[in-house]
Coordinates of C-alpha atoms and ligand atoms in Angstrom, one line a residue:
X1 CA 13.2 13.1 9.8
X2 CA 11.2 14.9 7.3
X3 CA 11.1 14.1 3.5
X4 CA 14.2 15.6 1.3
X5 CA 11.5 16.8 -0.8
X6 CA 10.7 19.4 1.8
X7 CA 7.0 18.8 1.6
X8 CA 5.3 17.4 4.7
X9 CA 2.7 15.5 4.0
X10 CA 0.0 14.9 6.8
X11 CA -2.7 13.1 4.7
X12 CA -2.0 10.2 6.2
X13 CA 0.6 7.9 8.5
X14 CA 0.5 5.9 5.6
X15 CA 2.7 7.9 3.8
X16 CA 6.2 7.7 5.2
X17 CA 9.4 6.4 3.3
X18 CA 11.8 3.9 5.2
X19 CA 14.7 5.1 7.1
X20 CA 18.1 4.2 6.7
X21 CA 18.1 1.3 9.4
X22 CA 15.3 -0.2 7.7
X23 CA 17.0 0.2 4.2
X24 CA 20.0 -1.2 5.6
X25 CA 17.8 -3.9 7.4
X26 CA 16.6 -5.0 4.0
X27 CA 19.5 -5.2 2.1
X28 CA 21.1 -7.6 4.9
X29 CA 17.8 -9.3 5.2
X30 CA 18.3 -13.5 4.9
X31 CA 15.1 -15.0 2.8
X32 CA 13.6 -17.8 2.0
X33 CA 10.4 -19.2 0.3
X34 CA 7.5 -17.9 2.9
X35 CA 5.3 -20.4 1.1
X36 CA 6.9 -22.7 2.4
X37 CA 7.6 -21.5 5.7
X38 CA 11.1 -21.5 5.2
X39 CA 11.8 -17.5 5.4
X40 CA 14.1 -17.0 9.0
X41 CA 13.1 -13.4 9.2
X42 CA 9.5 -13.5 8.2
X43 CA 9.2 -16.5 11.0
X44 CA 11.0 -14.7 13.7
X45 CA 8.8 -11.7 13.3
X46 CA 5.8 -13.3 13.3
X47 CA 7.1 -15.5 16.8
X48 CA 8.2 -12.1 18.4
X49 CA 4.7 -10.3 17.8
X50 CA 3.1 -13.5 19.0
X51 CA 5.3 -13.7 22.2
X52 CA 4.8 -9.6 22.4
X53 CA 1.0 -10.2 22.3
X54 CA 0.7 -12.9 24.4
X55 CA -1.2 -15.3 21.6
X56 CA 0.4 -18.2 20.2
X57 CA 0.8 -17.3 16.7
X58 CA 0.8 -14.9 13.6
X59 CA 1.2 -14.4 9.9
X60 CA 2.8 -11.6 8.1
X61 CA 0.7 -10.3 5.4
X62 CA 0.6 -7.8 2.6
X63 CA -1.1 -4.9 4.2
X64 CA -3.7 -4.2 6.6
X65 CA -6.5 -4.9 4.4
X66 CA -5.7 -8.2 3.9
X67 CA -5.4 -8.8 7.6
X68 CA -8.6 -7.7 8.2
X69 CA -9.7 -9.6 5.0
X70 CA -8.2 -13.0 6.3
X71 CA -9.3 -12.5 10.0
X72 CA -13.1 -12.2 8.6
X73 CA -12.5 -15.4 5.9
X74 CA -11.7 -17.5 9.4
X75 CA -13.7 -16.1 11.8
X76 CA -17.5 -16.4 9.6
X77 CA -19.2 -18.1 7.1
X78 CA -21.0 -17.0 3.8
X79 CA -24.1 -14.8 5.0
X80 CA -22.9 -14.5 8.8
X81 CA -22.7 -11.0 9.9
X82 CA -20.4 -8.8 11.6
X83 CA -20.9 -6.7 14.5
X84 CA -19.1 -3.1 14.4
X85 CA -19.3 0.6 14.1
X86 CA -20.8 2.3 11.5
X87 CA -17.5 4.2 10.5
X88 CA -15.8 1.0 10.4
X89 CA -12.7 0.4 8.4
X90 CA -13.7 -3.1 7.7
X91 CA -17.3 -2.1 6.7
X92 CA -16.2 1.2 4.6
X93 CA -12.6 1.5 3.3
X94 CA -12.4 -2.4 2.3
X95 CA -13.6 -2.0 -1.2
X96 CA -16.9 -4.2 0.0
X97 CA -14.3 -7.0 0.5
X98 CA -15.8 -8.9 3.1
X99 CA -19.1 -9.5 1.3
X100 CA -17.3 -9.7 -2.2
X101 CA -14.5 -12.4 -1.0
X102 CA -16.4 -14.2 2.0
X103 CA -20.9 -13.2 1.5
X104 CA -20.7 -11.5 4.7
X105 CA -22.2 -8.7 5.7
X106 CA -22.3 -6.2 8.7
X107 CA -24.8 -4.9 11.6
X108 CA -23.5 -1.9 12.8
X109 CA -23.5 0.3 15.9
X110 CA -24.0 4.1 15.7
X111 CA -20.6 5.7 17.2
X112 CA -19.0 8.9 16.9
X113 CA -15.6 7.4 17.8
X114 CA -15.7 3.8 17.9
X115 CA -16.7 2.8 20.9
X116 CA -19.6 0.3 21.3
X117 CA -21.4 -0.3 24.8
X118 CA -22.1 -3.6 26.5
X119 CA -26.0 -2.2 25.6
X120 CA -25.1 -1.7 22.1
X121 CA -22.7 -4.8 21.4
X122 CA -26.4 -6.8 23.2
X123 CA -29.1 -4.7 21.0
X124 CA -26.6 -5.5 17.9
X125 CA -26.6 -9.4 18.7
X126 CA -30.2 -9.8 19.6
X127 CA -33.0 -11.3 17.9
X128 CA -30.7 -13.6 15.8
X129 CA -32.2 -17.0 16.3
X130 CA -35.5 -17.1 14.8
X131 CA -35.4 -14.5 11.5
X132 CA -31.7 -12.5 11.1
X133 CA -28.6 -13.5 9.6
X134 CA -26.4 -15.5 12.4
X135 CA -23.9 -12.9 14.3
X136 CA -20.5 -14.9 14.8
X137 CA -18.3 -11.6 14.8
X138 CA -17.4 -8.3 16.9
X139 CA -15.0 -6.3 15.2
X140 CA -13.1 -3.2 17.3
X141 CA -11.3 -0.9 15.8
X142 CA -8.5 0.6 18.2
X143 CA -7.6 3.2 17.3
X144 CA -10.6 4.4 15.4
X145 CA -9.7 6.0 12.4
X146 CA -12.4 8.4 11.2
X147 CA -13.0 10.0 14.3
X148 CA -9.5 11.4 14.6
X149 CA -7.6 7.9 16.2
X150 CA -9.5 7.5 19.1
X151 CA -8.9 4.8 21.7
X152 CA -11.4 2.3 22.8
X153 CA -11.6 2.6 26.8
X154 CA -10.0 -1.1 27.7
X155 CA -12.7 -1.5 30.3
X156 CA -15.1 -1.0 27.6
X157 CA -13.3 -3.7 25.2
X158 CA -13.0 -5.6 27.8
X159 CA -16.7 -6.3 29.0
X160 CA -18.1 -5.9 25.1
X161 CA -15.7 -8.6 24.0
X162 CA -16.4 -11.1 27.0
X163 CA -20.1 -11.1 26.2
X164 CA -19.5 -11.6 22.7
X165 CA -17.5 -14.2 22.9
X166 CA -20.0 -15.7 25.9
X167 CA -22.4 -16.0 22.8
X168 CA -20.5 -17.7 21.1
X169 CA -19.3 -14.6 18.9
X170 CA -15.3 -14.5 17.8
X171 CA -13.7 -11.4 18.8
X172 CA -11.5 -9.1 15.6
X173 CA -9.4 -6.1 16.8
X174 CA -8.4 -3.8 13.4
X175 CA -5.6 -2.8 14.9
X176 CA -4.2 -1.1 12.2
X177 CA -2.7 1.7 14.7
X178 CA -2.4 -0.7 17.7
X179 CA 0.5 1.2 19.4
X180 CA -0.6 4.3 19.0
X181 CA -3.8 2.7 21.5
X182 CA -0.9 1.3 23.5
X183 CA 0.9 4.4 23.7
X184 CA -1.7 6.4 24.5
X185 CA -3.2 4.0 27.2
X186 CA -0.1 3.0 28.7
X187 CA -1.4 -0.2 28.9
X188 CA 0.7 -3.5 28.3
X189 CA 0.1 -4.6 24.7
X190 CA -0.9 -8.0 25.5
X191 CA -3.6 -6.5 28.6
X192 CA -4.7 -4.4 25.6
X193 CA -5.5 -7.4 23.0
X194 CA -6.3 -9.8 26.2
X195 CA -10.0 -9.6 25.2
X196 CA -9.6 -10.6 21.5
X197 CA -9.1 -14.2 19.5
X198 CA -7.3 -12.3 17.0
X199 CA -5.7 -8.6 16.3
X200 CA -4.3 -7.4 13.5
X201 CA -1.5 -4.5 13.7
X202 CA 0.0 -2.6 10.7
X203 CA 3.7 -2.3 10.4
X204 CA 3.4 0.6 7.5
X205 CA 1.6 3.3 9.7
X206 CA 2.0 4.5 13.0
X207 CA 5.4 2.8 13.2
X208 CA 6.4 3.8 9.9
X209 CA 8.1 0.5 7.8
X210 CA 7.6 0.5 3.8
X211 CA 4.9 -2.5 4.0
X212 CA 3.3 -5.1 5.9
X213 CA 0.9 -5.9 8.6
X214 CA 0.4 -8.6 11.1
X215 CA -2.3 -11.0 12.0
X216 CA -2.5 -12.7 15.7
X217 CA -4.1 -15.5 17.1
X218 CA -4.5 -19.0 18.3
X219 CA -2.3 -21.3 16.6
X220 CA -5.4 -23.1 14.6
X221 CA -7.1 -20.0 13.6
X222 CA -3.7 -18.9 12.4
X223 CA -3.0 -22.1 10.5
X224 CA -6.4 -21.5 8.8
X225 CA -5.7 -17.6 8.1
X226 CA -2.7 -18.9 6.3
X227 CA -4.7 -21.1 4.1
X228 CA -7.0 -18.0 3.2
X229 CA -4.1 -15.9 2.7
X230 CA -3.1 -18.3 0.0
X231 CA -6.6 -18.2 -1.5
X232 CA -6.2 -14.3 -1.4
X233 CA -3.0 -14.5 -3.3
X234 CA -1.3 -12.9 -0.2
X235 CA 1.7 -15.3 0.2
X236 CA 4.6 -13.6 -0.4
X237 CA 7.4 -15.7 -1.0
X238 CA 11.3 -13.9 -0.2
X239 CA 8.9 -11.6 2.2
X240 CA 12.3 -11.2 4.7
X241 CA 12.9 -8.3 2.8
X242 CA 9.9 -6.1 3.9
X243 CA 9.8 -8.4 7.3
X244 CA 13.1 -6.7 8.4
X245 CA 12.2 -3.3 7.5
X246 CA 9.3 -4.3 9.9
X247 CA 11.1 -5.4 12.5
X248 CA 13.2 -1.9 12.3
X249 CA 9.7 -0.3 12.9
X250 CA 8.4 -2.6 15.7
X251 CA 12.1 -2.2 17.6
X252 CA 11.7 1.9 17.6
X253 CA 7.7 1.9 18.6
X254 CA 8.8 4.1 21.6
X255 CA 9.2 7.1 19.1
X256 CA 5.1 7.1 18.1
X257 CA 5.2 9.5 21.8
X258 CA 6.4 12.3 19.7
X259 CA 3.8 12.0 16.6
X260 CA 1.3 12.2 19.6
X261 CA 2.9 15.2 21.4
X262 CA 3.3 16.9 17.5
X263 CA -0.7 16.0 17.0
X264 CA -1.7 17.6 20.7
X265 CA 0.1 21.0 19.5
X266 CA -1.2 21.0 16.3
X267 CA -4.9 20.4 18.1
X268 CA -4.4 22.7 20.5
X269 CA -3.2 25.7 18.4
X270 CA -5.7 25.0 15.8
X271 CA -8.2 24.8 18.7
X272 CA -7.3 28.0 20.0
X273 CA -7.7 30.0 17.0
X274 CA -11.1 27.8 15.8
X275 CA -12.4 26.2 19.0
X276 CA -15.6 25.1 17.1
X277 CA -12.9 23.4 14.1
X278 CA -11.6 20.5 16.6
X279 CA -12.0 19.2 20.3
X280 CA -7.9 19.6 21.4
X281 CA -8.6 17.1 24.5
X282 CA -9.9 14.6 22.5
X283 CA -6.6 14.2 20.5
X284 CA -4.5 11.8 22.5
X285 CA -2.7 9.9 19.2
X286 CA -1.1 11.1 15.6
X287 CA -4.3 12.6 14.4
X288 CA -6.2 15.9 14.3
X289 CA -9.7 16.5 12.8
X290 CA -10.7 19.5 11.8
X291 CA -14.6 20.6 11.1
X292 CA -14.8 22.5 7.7
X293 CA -18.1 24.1 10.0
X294 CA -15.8 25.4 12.3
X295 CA -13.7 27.1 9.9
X296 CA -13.8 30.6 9.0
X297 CA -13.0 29.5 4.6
X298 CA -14.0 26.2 2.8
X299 CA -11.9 22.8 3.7
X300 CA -10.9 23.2 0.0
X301 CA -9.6 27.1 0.5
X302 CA -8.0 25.7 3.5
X303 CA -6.3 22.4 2.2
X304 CA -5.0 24.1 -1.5
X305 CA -3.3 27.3 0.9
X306 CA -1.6 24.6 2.4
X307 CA -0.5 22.9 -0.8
X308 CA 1.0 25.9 -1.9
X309 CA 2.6 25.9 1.1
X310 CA 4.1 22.2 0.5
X311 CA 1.4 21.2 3.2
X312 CA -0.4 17.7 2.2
X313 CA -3.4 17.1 3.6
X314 CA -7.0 15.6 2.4
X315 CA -10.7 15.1 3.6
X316 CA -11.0 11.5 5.3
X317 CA -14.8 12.5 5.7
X318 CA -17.1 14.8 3.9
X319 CA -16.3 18.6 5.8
X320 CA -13.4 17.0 7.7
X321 CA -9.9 17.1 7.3
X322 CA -7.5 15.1 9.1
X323 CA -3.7 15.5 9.5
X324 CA -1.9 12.6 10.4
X325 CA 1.5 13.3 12.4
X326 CA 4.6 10.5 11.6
X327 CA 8.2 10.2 11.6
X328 CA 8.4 11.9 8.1
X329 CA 6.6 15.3 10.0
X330 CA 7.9 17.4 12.5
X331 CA 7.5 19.7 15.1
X332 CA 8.4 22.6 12.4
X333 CA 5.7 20.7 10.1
X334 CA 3.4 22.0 12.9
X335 CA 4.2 25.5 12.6
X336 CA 4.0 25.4 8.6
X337 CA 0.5 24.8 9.3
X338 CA -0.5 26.8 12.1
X339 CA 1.6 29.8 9.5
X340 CA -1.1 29.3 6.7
X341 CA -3.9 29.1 9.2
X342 CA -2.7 32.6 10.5
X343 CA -2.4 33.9 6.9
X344 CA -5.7 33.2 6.1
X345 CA -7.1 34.8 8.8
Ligands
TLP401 N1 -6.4 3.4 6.5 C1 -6.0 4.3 5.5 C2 -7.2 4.5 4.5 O1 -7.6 3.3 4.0 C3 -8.3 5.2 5.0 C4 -5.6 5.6 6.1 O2 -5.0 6.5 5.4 O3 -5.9 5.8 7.3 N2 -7.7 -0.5 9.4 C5 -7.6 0.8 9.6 C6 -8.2 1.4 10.9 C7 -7.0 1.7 8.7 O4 -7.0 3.0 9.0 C8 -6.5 1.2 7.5 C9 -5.9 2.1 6.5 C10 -6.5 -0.2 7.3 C11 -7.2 -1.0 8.3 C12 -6.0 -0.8 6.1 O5 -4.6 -0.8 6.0 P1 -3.9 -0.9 4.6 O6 -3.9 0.4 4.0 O7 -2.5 -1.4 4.9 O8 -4.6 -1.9 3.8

């Protein structure tokens, strides 16, 4: 449904406002003190995601951030490093959290869309014992944000993750769009965080609810997350109330098939008028990036037409702008766009 404010806004999937179930869902929410374990709704979320994923436990938390945050308090200690890609959302968009609230720091892989070889994962983790930091972390991130929400091949996750962990590594997956990967994959959930000690998914993107992301594991590593969530300030007390909204979200995953089938229009209509802007067959979740080098105006020209158009969108990296499609955006969403593009032209 798109916002009553007639604006569509494709910065991000970030953006979208709850629906009635979910508003509805909150009011009838039952609550407790979280803190104390005692909230029925919080705990039967977090025991359905478990059960979902096939781990044996999980902890709601404030946002996806702070699941990332947590997973990196348990999984290293101060001056450990972190294997991932260079465009990372753990390494980039985290406000230097992970060396600011645990001394950790990251060795990174070149990628142009978050994928990391068994050679790369091995070059990354070599040379450790006599003079570098100690590696005790590979960190995926499925799907990959920058480059447009690409998914990691599961083969690929697969054999990268068994030879981390063969070394003793603990494997993260940011899976702050999870089932768009699942989606997209068609893939099981639990075959595709199988090769992971712990995933995180968000529950206020892809799927759409107000707030809150999840954090999945072993039952110990989860008990100690929840003592760093504490130390983060991240325990939430009545937290039902966002949990059920949540659980709204999680129940109508199927619908995430159409923000992919409005993204591969957008892609491939863009793509036809500017095949050098964006690669249409590499789109295969809710997001399109578009080269400002394969435009025929400046990404600015281009994003304030669209303004004035009640079009939001925004850079996500220098010369690229990325449109995120949602359950707020809509097939006619698409065609606002593609009707500024042709203006322009
Ligand atoms: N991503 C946001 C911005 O921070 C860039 C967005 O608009 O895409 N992991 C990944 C892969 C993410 O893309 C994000 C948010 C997070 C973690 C953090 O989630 P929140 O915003 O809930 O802290």
């Amino acid at each position: 449904m798109p916002f009553t404010s007639g604006i569509a806004d494709f910065r991000s999937d970030t953006v979208t406002h709850p629906t009635e179930a979910m508003r509805a869902a909150m009011a009838a929410a039952e609550v407790g003190d979280d803190v104390y374990g005692e909230d029925p709704t919080v705990n039967a979320l977090e025991e359905e995601v478990a059960e979902l994923l096939g781990k044996e436990a999980a902890l709601f938390t404030a946002s996806g951030t702070m699941a990332n945050q947590i997973a990196i308090g348990t999984h290293t200690e101060p001056g450990d490093e972190v294997i991932c890609v260079e465009s990372a959302h753990v390494r980039n968009y985290e406000h230097g959290g992970a060396s600011a609230n645990f001394g950790v720091s990251f060795r990174t892989v070149p990628s142009p869309n978050g994928e990391m070889s068994l050679a790369a994962i091995r070059k990354a983790a070599a040379g450790v014992d006599y003079h570098l930091p100690r590696v005790s972390l590979l960190a995926w991130e499925n799907t990959h944000n920058v480059s447009g929400g690409t998914v990691v091949p599961q083969e690929m996750l697969r054999e990268g993750s068994e030879y981390a962990r063969s070394i003793g590594l603990g494997v993260h997956i940011d899976g702050a769009r999870l089932w768009n990967a699942v989606t997209a994959s068609g893939l099981p959930v639990e075959t595709v965080v199988a090769p992971a000690d712990s995933v995180m998914f968000c529950f206020s993107k892809g799927l759409g609810a107000p707030v809150g992301s999840i954090l999945v594991g072993a039952a110990d590593f989860i008990g100690e997350a929840r003592r760093i969530r504490a130390r983060l300030g991240g325990g939430m007390r009545q937290a039902g109330v966002i949990a059920a909204a949540a659980k709204v979200a999680l129940d109508g995953r199927a619908r995430i098939a159409d923000d992919h089938e409005n993204a591969r229009r957008l892609a491939t209509a863009l793509a036809d008028r500017f095949p050098a802007a964006t690669d249409a067959a590499a789109v295969k979740t809710n997001m399109v990036v578009v080269a400002e080098s394969g435009l025929p105006w400046p990404a600015e020209q281009f994003i304030a037409a669209l303004a004035d158009a009640g079009v939001r969108t925004a850079l996500i990296t220098p010369g690229v702008i990325r449109f995120c499609t949602h359950h707020n955006v809509d097939a006619g969403d698409v065609d606002r766009v593609l009707a500024v593009a042709d203006s322009l032209v």
